Amino acid sequence: MSSSEEGDAEAQNTELHTVKCQRKFSAANVSADCAVLDLADHNPPMRVLELGGGYGCMAKKRPALLGKDTAFPRCRSWQAGGLDEDGQISIEEAKSTDTFDVVVIPNIWSQVPEQLTRPASEQGIVITRKTEQAIPSLSSAGFVLLEFQSETLLAVRVEALASALGAHLQQDAGVAQVNGAILGELDSIELSDKFTSHHATDDAEYIQMGRLLYISRFVPGLDLNSLFRRRLEPQEPLETVPLRDRAGQTIHRPGRHNQYDSLPADFRTTTEPPAGYVDINLRAVSLSAKDIYAMSGRVETHKSTTALDFGGIVSAVGPEAKRDFLAKEMGLPAEYVFNSRDASVVEGIKAATINGVNIIIDFLVGGLMHVSWGYLAPFSRSVEIGKRELIDAGKLDMHVFLRNITLTAFDLSEFFFAEDLFYRNIWNSLPGATQGAIRPREALSACRSGCDKPTARQLVSRLQDTGASVTVVRGDVSSADHVREAVLASTTTSPTSGVVQAAMGLREALFIRMTNDAWHIGIQPKWRGTWNLHHALEGHDETLDFFLMTSSLSGSLGTATESNYCAANGFLDAFAHWRGAQGKPATSVGLGMISEVGYLHEKPETEALLLRKGHSAAQ
Ligand SMILES: NC(=O)c1ccc[n+]([C@@H]2O[C@H](COP(=O)([O-])OP(=O)(O)OC[C@H]3O[C@@H](n4cnc5c(N)ncnc54)[C@H](OP(=O)(O)O)[C@@H]3O)[C@@H](O)[C@H]2O)c1
């Protein structure tokens, strides 16, 4: 090769080298820088300083890409600077002490690195190539480094980042108090009271594991937070509101149980009631459980007689108005009505009965419990059907037994739970009761797999053992057509008197990773299925005694990986209120964990997991 050829080749190599360099710092890199700039601060008044100008001709492109000289600039100024012979920064058309929102530093970290970050303002950002010198220099100047496309670094001052995050949390996320902590010390930081702050929007339900806080909700749950706070700080006063100002009572279907509800005060109108309806001037409403019990049901005897039917003694509860009511409206002689709120009841009853009464059903509570035994005649019986004194471990005065009195307690459900067949058979012989709680004459069982599963076959055979005729249909409760067909099939020979909606689908995942399909697996059987049943049963409400939905505690408490299942059960609970408010039977039972039957029985590993998490199983 001649010397001229060698020179040409060298020139070509140099050119090639330049091309390579240009490729390396090609438009893609410039765009990346601009994207970083946009990320850093999409801020028209932004002032940018480029130190060193190491990108050559590309330096001009960046201001252009940021639309600097257009009608919509994304930066106010783009200035060039460099290092003078003394290693001091000099900036074109600016003082060397000026500060900038963004400082772009090419690979000049080998020269006076401590000087290079100085022009960055307090909130300023540094964008640079990722090099061995850049990383320690920026870190020691107090910057947090974010790597971009593995070769560009975006550096933010820790304080600026922290204050920006704090401002975001306070202004946008509504967090009342934001506390800072040094990263390296996170392990040793205890989340004390100052973290569990007391603002209504602060999430009070979290777990700290390692360095992270796990919170089960995306947005603050104000009601839950307030509940947690009330539990943690019982001193927080509850507001007492006179009920009469807020609500009135309504009875949707007189004579049927479970039909009491309250109406908001503004619902009450002064208009005339429609034809066939009367206005009831409600003077007093008692909301104690016992009063509701007394109003909605009665302690029934075999022949449905009550104390009133005996024409005997009634000891009314406290208020004068109630005693008046019994005397005036129910026709009871006033001398047979006593005040059960004080000890005068003993002398009164003794005087009216010569010896005292022969049977007490459900004795009085608290201090009056012993008082009520005072009017039991010798050889008489007291049967407790309430549970308060039993659960509260009330103290028994043994003197009562000196009069040969029998005290006993009775809870019907004990027959159901009894292992002794003798008692269990008593339960089975009760009208309306079976091994579950309902003993139908005709039953229709509907699910997708019919009788394929052994558990389904067992259910059918158990129902048949109680004398029921059972029809099994295959169908998907989330299909309106299938549900209509099933309801039609169940009403061909006799009207439908009850529905148990127990369908469920499970597919677990954290909400952020839950696919749409998984979401619907959890939602459809409960939400759409219930909705379909509700519509398919329109017109059957008169014969329907119950519409029972098996919800879960998860619907109220939540489970991190079961947002679909929780939402579906939450729907059932709300739906029961909604349907019940229309006077239609609707009950949603929030079951806890059930072992020995059902899903968990078939999935022992899930049961073990729940037990580990502190759930306790009902059998
Ligand atoms: N086990 C517990 O610890 C527990 C706790 C709280 C609440 N619960 C609730 O109690 C109910 C019963 O639970 P389990 O443990 O007995 O569950 P299970 O044995 O899995 O029973 C669920 C039934 O629903 C049927 N089903 C599911 N999707 C259906 C659909 N789209 N259409 C028609 N039928 C469908 C299933 O039959 P196919 O697959 O053949 O359709 C299955 O027979 C559920 O509502 C559940 O949420 C259970």
XYZ file of C-alpha atoms and ligand atoms in Angstrom:
667
model
C 0.000 0.000 0.000
C 1.392 3.421 -1.005
C 1.708 6.180 1.542
C -1.156 8.040 -0.124
C -3.239 4.869 0.014
C -2.274 4.487 3.671
C -3.349 8.126 4.255
C -6.672 7.482 2.538
C -7.210 4.376 4.597
C -6.471 6.307 7.777
C -8.894 8.994 6.704
C -11.507 6.315 6.041
C -10.849 4.764 9.444
C -11.183 8.145 11.098
C -14.425 8.695 9.262
C -15.630 5.253 10.211
C -14.712 5.956 13.798
C -16.632 9.212 13.680
C -19.658 7.455 12.194
C -19.427 4.869 14.930
C -19.298 7.625 17.490
C -22.238 9.302 15.923
C -24.095 6.008 15.940
C -23.237 5.581 19.562
C -24.559 9.003 20.445
C -27.224 8.728 17.842
C -30.675 10.227 17.684
C -31.924 7.374 19.846
C -29.723 8.594 22.669
C -30.770 12.177 22.184
C -34.420 11.110 22.284
C -33.661 9.132 25.410
C -32.112 12.205 26.991
C -35.148 14.243 26.058
C -37.442 11.602 27.449
C -35.427 11.743 30.665
C -35.715 15.502 30.622
C -39.438 15.214 30.176
C -39.590 12.740 33.015
C -37.428 14.980 35.128
C -39.496 18.051 34.689
C -42.133 18.796 32.108
C -41.805 22.381 32.908
C -41.796 25.212 30.314
C -39.814 27.650 32.523
C -37.130 24.977 32.984
C -33.548 26.249 32.644
C -31.057 23.710 31.328
C -27.281 23.881 31.506
C -25.161 21.558 29.412
C -21.636 21.296 30.682
C -18.719 20.314 28.481
C -20.745 19.916 25.276
C -19.316 16.424 24.866
C -22.042 15.248 22.493
C -20.669 17.297 19.620
C -23.169 18.115 16.909
C -25.944 16.382 18.842
C -25.884 19.140 21.420
C -27.934 21.291 19.095
C -30.589 18.677 18.648
C -31.638 18.436 22.265
C -32.958 21.991 22.661
C -34.700 21.508 19.326
C -36.314 18.288 20.532
C -37.533 20.149 23.590
C -39.183 22.644 21.252
C -37.105 25.466 22.680
C -37.735 27.926 19.872
C -41.294 26.867 19.118
C -44.619 28.278 20.326
C -44.785 25.482 22.925
C -41.303 25.239 24.397
C -40.647 22.622 27.006
C -37.681 24.558 28.345
C -37.016 28.245 28.800
C -33.315 28.203 28.104
C -30.576 25.762 27.162
C -27.163 27.119 27.996
C -23.723 25.735 27.422
C -20.942 25.815 29.973
C -17.489 24.418 30.435
C -14.492 24.265 32.694
C -11.846 26.958 32.387
C -8.152 26.382 32.837
C -8.490 26.743 36.622
C -11.144 24.054 36.699
C -13.883 26.638 37.377
C -17.246 26.487 35.662
C -17.898 29.189 33.120
C -21.347 29.585 31.553
C -22.241 31.442 28.392
C -24.473 34.427 29.033
C -24.766 33.690 32.719
C -22.925 34.201 35.959
C -20.885 31.285 37.164
C -22.950 31.299 40.366
C -26.312 30.858 38.598
C -28.232 27.683 39.310
C -30.279 25.557 36.903
C -33.243 23.196 37.000
C -31.446 20.571 34.954
C -27.709 20.099 34.467
C -26.615 17.797 31.635
C -23.101 16.481 32.183
C -21.380 14.360 29.547
C -18.465 12.197 30.412
C -16.205 14.823 32.030
C -16.296 13.364 35.553
C -12.545 12.835 35.620
C -12.146 16.615 35.849
C -13.018 18.355 39.173
C -16.060 16.178 39.829
C -16.945 18.083 43.018
C -17.560 21.212 40.884
C -19.889 19.610 38.392
C -23.042 19.330 40.483
C -22.790 22.827 41.938
C -24.923 24.556 39.247
C -27.859 22.240 40.024
C -30.445 24.175 42.082
C -31.771 22.808 45.355
C -34.537 20.906 43.518
C -32.311 20.511 40.469
C -31.756 17.323 38.528
C -28.541 16.038 36.962
C -28.608 13.948 33.812
C -25.420 12.205 32.853
C -23.843 9.118 31.335
C -23.474 6.205 33.709
C -19.747 5.958 34.391
C -17.572 4.682 37.195
C -16.708 8.233 38.217
C -20.210 9.648 37.917
C -21.856 7.256 40.379
C -19.690 7.938 43.477
C -19.437 11.659 42.695
C -23.199 12.089 42.542
C -23.841 9.860 45.570
C -21.370 11.774 47.720
C -23.063 15.021 46.668
C -26.322 13.657 48.203
C -28.091 12.590 45.014
C -30.360 9.580 44.563
C -29.605 7.887 41.245
C -32.169 6.479 38.865
C -30.796 4.464 35.969
C -32.384 4.991 32.588
C -31.828 2.644 29.608
C -28.806 1.229 31.478
C -26.512 4.047 30.342
C -28.104 7.286 31.470
C -28.398 8.419 35.060
C -31.049 10.741 36.396
C -29.905 12.125 39.738
C -32.160 13.858 42.241
C -31.224 15.298 45.613
C -32.579 13.112 48.404
C -34.219 16.038 50.174
C -35.850 17.217 46.955
C -37.164 13.731 46.215
C -38.407 13.308 49.773
C -40.146 16.660 49.813
C -41.720 16.038 46.391
C -42.981 12.638 47.602
C -44.181 14.144 50.860
C -46.059 16.871 49.006
C -47.632 14.289 46.708
C -48.709 12.088 49.617
C -50.184 15.015 51.494
C -51.863 16.839 48.639
C -52.909 14.075 46.272
C -53.173 11.001 48.469
C -54.639 12.898 51.430
C -52.128 11.593 53.989
C -52.120 13.885 57.006
C -48.615 13.364 58.263
C -45.551 12.224 56.340
C -42.436 11.351 58.270
C -39.008 10.955 56.738
C -36.532 8.223 57.535
C -33.008 7.553 56.346
C -32.912 4.512 54.079
C -29.990 2.896 55.842
C -31.799 3.159 59.177
C -35.118 1.728 58.055
C -34.415 -1.645 59.625
C -34.028 -0.191 63.060
C -36.992 2.173 62.898
C -39.960 1.294 65.046
C -43.302 2.417 63.691
C -44.446 4.185 66.773
C -47.507 6.309 67.417
C -46.206 9.034 65.201
C -46.643 6.711 62.223
C -50.038 5.456 63.287
C -51.264 9.002 63.133
C -54.735 10.077 63.912
C -56.003 11.707 60.830
C -59.191 10.318 59.345
C -57.535 9.475 56.039
C -54.529 7.696 57.501
C -54.592 3.973 56.987
C -54.505 2.283 60.352
C -54.473 -1.289 59.097
C -51.047 -2.403 57.970
C -48.325 -4.925 58.567
C -44.647 -4.053 58.670
C -42.450 -6.774 57.222
C -38.775 -6.083 56.851
C -38.480 -2.624 55.437
C -41.885 -2.460 53.871
C -45.350 -1.576 54.989
C -48.111 -3.739 53.553
C -51.476 -2.050 53.345
C -54.443 -3.992 52.081
C -56.177 -1.133 50.329
C -55.306 1.143 47.437
C -57.211 4.093 48.826
C -57.920 4.898 52.472
C -61.020 3.138 53.841
C -62.447 5.934 55.956
C -65.122 3.842 57.661
C -62.689 1.053 58.477
C -60.104 3.523 59.738
C -62.628 5.113 62.012
C -63.641 1.662 63.272
C -60.020 0.761 63.991
C -59.492 4.038 65.800
C -62.582 3.551 67.917
C -61.324 0.106 68.884
C -57.827 1.341 69.626
C -58.970 4.454 71.431
C -62.177 3.670 73.248
C -62.093 7.141 74.780
C -63.080 8.688 71.465
C -66.683 9.651 72.153
C -69.460 8.236 70.033
C -72.085 10.669 68.942
C -75.456 9.981 70.492
C -78.301 10.906 68.205
C -81.931 10.810 69.245
C -83.433 8.117 67.071
C -86.752 9.883 66.674
C -85.029 12.618 64.660
C -83.386 10.165 62.318
C -85.629 7.239 61.740
C -89.046 5.765 62.095
C -89.992 2.142 62.128
C -91.687 0.345 59.322
C -93.206 -3.096 59.092
C -93.223 -4.264 55.521
C -95.348 -7.328 55.886
C -97.222 -7.423 59.198
C -97.291 -10.824 60.774
C -94.052 -12.041 59.224
C -90.817 -12.296 61.094
C -87.756 -10.379 60.142
C -89.661 -7.589 58.495
C -88.745 -4.720 60.781
C -86.768 -1.951 59.253
C -86.112 1.666 59.842
C -86.890 4.576 57.601
C -84.909 7.773 57.419
C -86.764 10.664 59.002
C -87.011 12.600 55.757
C -88.856 9.663 54.231
C -91.879 10.448 56.367
C -94.453 12.468 54.508
C -97.556 14.343 55.402
C -99.452 13.165 52.363
C -102.520 10.955 52.598
C -101.786 7.217 52.437
C -102.919 5.404 49.294
C -106.212 3.511 49.237
C -106.113 0.400 51.363
C -103.374 1.783 53.654
C -103.628 3.543 56.986
C -101.257 5.960 58.656
C -99.961 4.755 61.979
C -99.010 7.429 64.419
C -96.002 5.794 66.003
C -95.533 7.160 69.487
C -92.816 4.917 70.818
C -90.387 2.466 69.343
C -88.304 0.188 71.437
C -85.275 -1.240 69.735
C -84.088 -3.583 72.429
C -83.656 -7.106 71.152
C -86.133 -8.408 73.700
C -88.797 -5.958 72.644
C -88.428 -6.880 69.029
C -88.542 -10.519 70.026
C -91.703 -9.896 72.006
C -93.284 -7.991 69.140
C -92.319 -10.308 66.328
C -92.729 -13.625 68.034
C -93.841 -15.123 71.277
C -92.720 -17.929 73.452
C -94.935 -20.547 71.951
C -96.225 -23.657 73.639
C -97.158 -26.839 71.844
C -100.647 -25.488 71.197
C -99.445 -21.971 70.478
C -100.796 -20.632 73.748
C -99.065 -17.748 75.455
C -99.175 -16.278 78.910
C -101.937 -14.013 77.715
C -104.068 -17.011 76.753
C -103.847 -18.352 80.299
C -105.503 -15.132 81.400
C -102.902 -15.211 84.086
C -100.043 -13.089 85.174
C -97.993 -10.844 83.018
C -95.112 -8.903 84.411
C -94.558 -6.058 82.009
C -91.268 -4.264 81.512
C -90.661 -0.881 83.004
C -92.428 1.956 81.299
C -95.796 2.957 82.613
C -97.071 3.255 79.041
C -96.504 -0.435 78.413
C -98.355 -1.450 81.546
C -101.192 0.841 80.519
C -101.200 -0.747 77.095
C -101.521 -4.254 78.550
C -104.295 -3.194 80.836
C -106.244 -1.007 78.423
C -105.590 -2.598 75.039
C -105.127 -6.231 75.976
C -107.771 -6.205 78.686
C -105.570 -7.543 81.459
C -106.723 -6.584 84.949
C -104.378 -3.847 86.095
C -103.733 -5.676 89.372
C -102.148 -8.523 87.368
C -99.653 -6.295 85.648
C -96.447 -5.638 87.553
C -93.348 -3.655 87.144
C -90.527 -6.077 86.532
C -87.905 -3.378 86.895
C -87.935 -3.437 90.677
C -88.373 -5.849 93.528
C -92.039 -4.893 94.034
C -92.823 -7.537 91.433
C -92.161 -10.313 93.999
C -94.664 -9.155 96.581
C -97.180 -8.277 93.872
C -97.044 -11.701 92.218
C -97.041 -13.538 95.519
C -100.144 -11.648 96.601
C -101.904 -12.334 93.306
C -101.083 -16.047 93.213
C -101.220 -17.080 96.867
C -98.016 -19.171 96.602
C -96.101 -17.754 93.623
C -95.940 -19.013 90.038
C -95.363 -22.607 88.925
C -93.277 -21.929 85.870
C -91.013 -19.083 84.831
C -89.898 -19.082 81.243
C -86.869 -16.871 80.800
C -85.934 -15.328 84.110
C -85.043 -11.697 84.605
C -81.453 -10.603 84.271
C -78.889 -8.903 86.470
C -79.802 -8.261 90.093
C -83.438 -9.095 89.361
C -82.572 -12.673 88.412
C -82.591 -13.705 92.079
C -85.608 -11.535 92.692
C -87.591 -13.424 90.042
C -86.885 -16.733 91.779
C -88.518 -15.193 94.831
C -91.949 -15.597 93.258
C -91.468 -19.231 92.235
C -93.792 -21.495 94.222
C -92.302 -24.600 95.928
C -91.879 -27.546 93.498
C -91.977 -25.146 90.555
C -89.695 -24.794 87.501
C -87.726 -22.027 85.885
C -86.625 -22.541 82.306
C -84.056 -20.143 80.888
C -84.318 -19.669 77.150
C -82.267 -16.507 76.940
C -78.510 -16.718 77.290
C -77.327 -13.528 78.867
C -76.897 -14.759 82.431
C -75.450 -18.047 81.194
C -72.861 -16.430 78.977
C -72.032 -13.757 81.523
C -71.621 -16.527 84.160
C -74.222 -15.014 86.491
C -74.011 -16.203 90.124
C -76.645 -18.618 91.359
C -78.187 -18.309 94.819
C -78.432 -21.978 95.918
C -81.058 -21.200 98.541
C -83.671 -21.446 95.829
C -83.244 -25.235 95.754
C -84.387 -25.519 99.344
C -87.897 -25.136 97.963
C -87.474 -28.126 95.600
C -87.344 -25.832 92.644
C -85.932 -27.024 89.311
C -83.836 -24.643 87.265
C -82.958 -25.574 83.759
C -81.785 -23.938 80.541
C -82.932 -24.806 77.072
C -81.325 -24.135 73.722
C -82.918 -25.865 70.754
C -79.747 -25.753 68.693
C -78.052 -28.099 71.185
C -80.228 -30.889 69.773
C -78.813 -30.239 66.362
C -75.224 -30.321 67.608
C -75.756 -33.277 69.943
C -73.631 -36.325 69.187
C -75.995 -38.560 71.118
C -78.430 -39.997 68.568
C -81.264 -39.852 71.075
C -81.184 -36.048 71.125
C -80.221 -35.783 67.488
C -83.334 -37.753 66.558
C -85.452 -35.337 68.543
C -84.043 -32.596 66.347
C -84.720 -34.629 63.224
C -88.308 -35.202 64.277
C -89.008 -31.485 64.667
C -91.194 -29.990 61.987
C -89.077 -28.003 59.559
C -85.767 -29.303 60.828
C -83.363 -31.676 59.182
C -79.671 -32.265 59.587
C -79.109 -28.821 58.230
C -81.918 -26.561 59.199
C -84.568 -27.080 56.544
C -86.476 -30.243 55.794
C -88.162 -29.911 52.449
C -90.719 -32.279 51.014
C -89.434 -31.562 47.567
C -85.974 -30.246 46.811
C -84.250 -29.151 43.669
C -80.496 -29.118 43.679
C -78.835 -27.141 40.901
C -75.154 -26.831 40.071
C -73.017 -27.296 36.996
C -71.815 -30.794 37.811
C -75.154 -32.250 38.896
C -74.501 -35.366 40.960
C -70.996 -36.015 39.651
C -69.283 -35.148 42.919
C -69.558 -37.545 45.880
C -70.532 -34.626 48.148
C -73.478 -33.792 45.878
C -74.592 -37.434 45.934
C -74.336 -37.441 49.748
C -76.493 -34.303 50.003
C -79.134 -35.822 47.752
C -79.189 -39.059 49.699
C -79.387 -37.200 53.038
C -82.363 -35.229 51.779
C -83.984 -38.396 50.489
C -83.469 -40.033 53.904
C -85.646 -37.324 55.403
C -88.413 -38.271 52.989
C -87.864 -35.515 50.436
C -88.217 -36.091 46.735
C -85.119 -34.603 45.123
C -84.652 -33.381 41.562
C -81.135 -32.645 40.377
C -80.594 -30.282 37.470
C -77.364 -29.212 35.845
C -76.981 -25.530 35.204
C -74.920 -22.432 35.683
C -76.459 -19.963 38.103
C -74.825 -17.100 36.256
C -76.943 -17.952 33.192
C -80.374 -16.306 33.416
C -81.873 -18.998 31.152
C -80.596 -21.854 33.317
C -81.944 -20.213 36.450
C -85.366 -19.581 34.874
C -85.531 -23.239 33.826
C -84.543 -24.411 37.310
C -87.151 -22.201 38.971
C -89.751 -23.475 36.514
C -88.797 -27.059 37.312
C -89.030 -26.388 41.030
C -92.542 -24.984 40.770
C -94.203 -27.603 38.590
C -95.701 -29.635 41.427
C -95.769 -27.180 44.318
C -94.815 -23.569 44.971
C -91.230 -22.753 45.887
C -90.950 -21.979 49.557
C -87.253 -21.276 49.847
C -83.950 -20.759 48.062
C -80.435 -21.388 49.295
C -77.892 -19.657 47.077
C -74.514 -21.224 47.966
C -72.679 -21.073 44.635
C -69.164 -19.747 44.718
C -66.086 -19.528 42.548
C -62.561 -18.987 43.839
C -59.505 -17.689 42.017
C -56.892 -16.029 44.183
C -54.416 -13.319 43.208
C -53.399 -9.914 44.433
C -55.749 -7.384 42.903
C -53.021 -5.778 40.807
C -52.210 -9.130 39.238
C -55.745 -10.465 38.990
C -56.832 -11.137 35.430
C -60.272 -10.172 34.223
C -61.192 -13.863 33.958
C -60.118 -14.549 37.524
C -62.140 -11.575 38.729
C -65.282 -12.914 37.074
C -64.765 -16.446 38.388
C -65.217 -14.977 41.862
C -67.952 -12.516 40.989
C -70.304 -14.270 38.618
C -71.756 -17.128 40.728
C -72.607 -14.838 43.625
C -73.393 -11.543 41.975
C -75.001 -12.497 38.673
C -76.292 -15.787 40.082
C -78.144 -14.023 42.902
C -79.450 -11.374 40.562
C -80.755 -14.084 38.220
C -82.472 -15.885 41.088
C -84.012 -12.641 42.303
C -85.544 -11.996 38.883
C -86.509 -15.591 38.139
C -88.425 -15.691 41.425
C -90.455 -12.569 40.728
C -94.082 -13.432 41.329
C -93.186 -16.194 43.817
C -92.652 -13.885 46.772
C -95.933 -14.716 48.438
C -94.952 -18.364 48.868
C -91.283 -17.754 49.533
C -90.330 -18.146 53.193
C -86.628 -17.660 52.776
C -84.010 -16.532 50.287
C -80.803 -17.514 52.014
C -77.387 -16.529 50.700
C -74.184 -17.980 52.077
C -71.872 -15.030 52.360
C -68.542 -14.961 54.121
C -66.776 -12.944 56.780
C -64.359 -12.070 53.982
C -67.086 -9.827 52.601
C -66.710 -7.580 55.662
C -63.122 -8.158 56.710
C -61.392 -8.577 53.364
C -58.636 -10.952 52.327
C -55.605 -9.626 50.466
C -55.683 -12.164 47.651
C -59.450 -12.592 47.354
C -60.735 -9.197 46.252
C -63.133 -10.890 43.811
C -64.568 -13.250 46.442
C -64.739 -10.455 49.028
C -66.538 -8.129 46.618
C -68.978 -10.897 45.691
C -69.806 -11.569 49.332
C -70.019 -7.842 50.054
C -72.612 -7.727 47.286
C -74.643 -10.509 48.923
C -74.737 -8.608 52.228
C -75.844 -5.379 50.569
C -78.290 -7.223 48.355
C -79.955 -8.815 51.398
C -80.630 -5.329 52.809
C -81.911 -4.106 49.496
C -84.196 -7.039 48.835
C -85.355 -7.162 52.457
C -86.268 -3.476 52.287
C -88.786 -4.413 49.596
C -90.489 -6.743 52.035
C -89.095 -9.817 50.321
C -87.358 -12.546 52.264
C -83.587 -12.160 52.062
C -80.887 -13.260 54.453
C -77.167 -13.188 53.907
C -75.237 -15.261 56.424
C -71.622 -14.196 56.867
C -70.017 -17.554 57.537
C -66.594 -17.947 59.036
C -64.289 -20.759 58.112
C -66.106 -24.089 57.887
C -64.224 -27.331 58.174
C -65.416 -30.918 57.723
C -67.687 -30.102 54.759
C -67.453 -28.017 51.626
C -64.560 -26.403 49.876
C -62.061 -26.349 52.719
C -62.729 -29.961 53.524
C -61.708 -30.778 49.966
C -58.701 -28.423 50.091
C -56.902 -29.224 53.367
C -53.865 -27.135 52.351
C -56.081 -24.008 52.130
C -57.643 -24.870 55.458
C -54.170 -25.226 57.002
C -53.200 -21.846 55.567
C -56.260 -20.161 57.069
C -55.644 -21.804 60.429
C -52.076 -20.481 60.332
C -53.458 -17.019 59.642
C -55.455 -17.222 62.859
C -58.904 -18.193 61.559
C -60.774 -20.682 63.669
C -63.062 -23.171 62.042
C -66.739 -23.833 62.582
C -67.749 -27.460 62.054
N -66.338 -23.456 53.317
C -66.156 -22.360 54.008
O -65.296 -22.288 54.903
C -67.009 -21.155 53.762
C -66.798 -20.013 54.535
C -67.575 -18.894 54.317
C -68.561 -18.920 53.350
N -68.744 -20.035 52.601
C -69.784 -19.980 51.562
O -70.590 -21.131 51.619
C -70.985 -21.512 50.299
C -70.677 -22.978 50.065
O -69.292 -23.191 50.287
P -68.654 -24.649 50.223
O -67.427 -24.640 51.017
O -69.711 -25.659 50.488
O -68.229 -24.686 48.696
P -68.337 -25.838 47.603
O -68.341 -27.163 48.224
O -67.319 -25.532 46.561
O -69.781 -25.551 47.025
C -70.017 -24.551 46.085
C -71.045 -25.075 45.128
O -71.353 -24.064 44.187
C -71.529 -24.689 42.924
N -71.278 -23.687 41.915
C -70.134 -22.960 41.730
N -70.287 -22.151 40.683
C -71.536 -22.365 40.193
C -72.277 -21.830 39.114
N -71.762 -20.892 38.328
N -73.542 -22.289 38.899
C -74.077 -23.226 39.692
N -73.432 -23.761 40.745
C -72.178 -23.338 40.981
C -70.502 -25.807 42.893
O -70.900 -26.865 42.045
P -70.407 -26.951 40.513
O -68.949 -26.630 40.522
O -70.740 -28.329 40.083
O -71.213 -25.944 39.777
C -70.551 -26.287 44.344
O -71.493 -27.306 44.482
C -70.269 -20.576 49.349
O -71.170 -19.583 48.934
C -69.165 -19.972 50.173
O -68.858 -18.660 49.762
C -68.009 -21.158 52.787
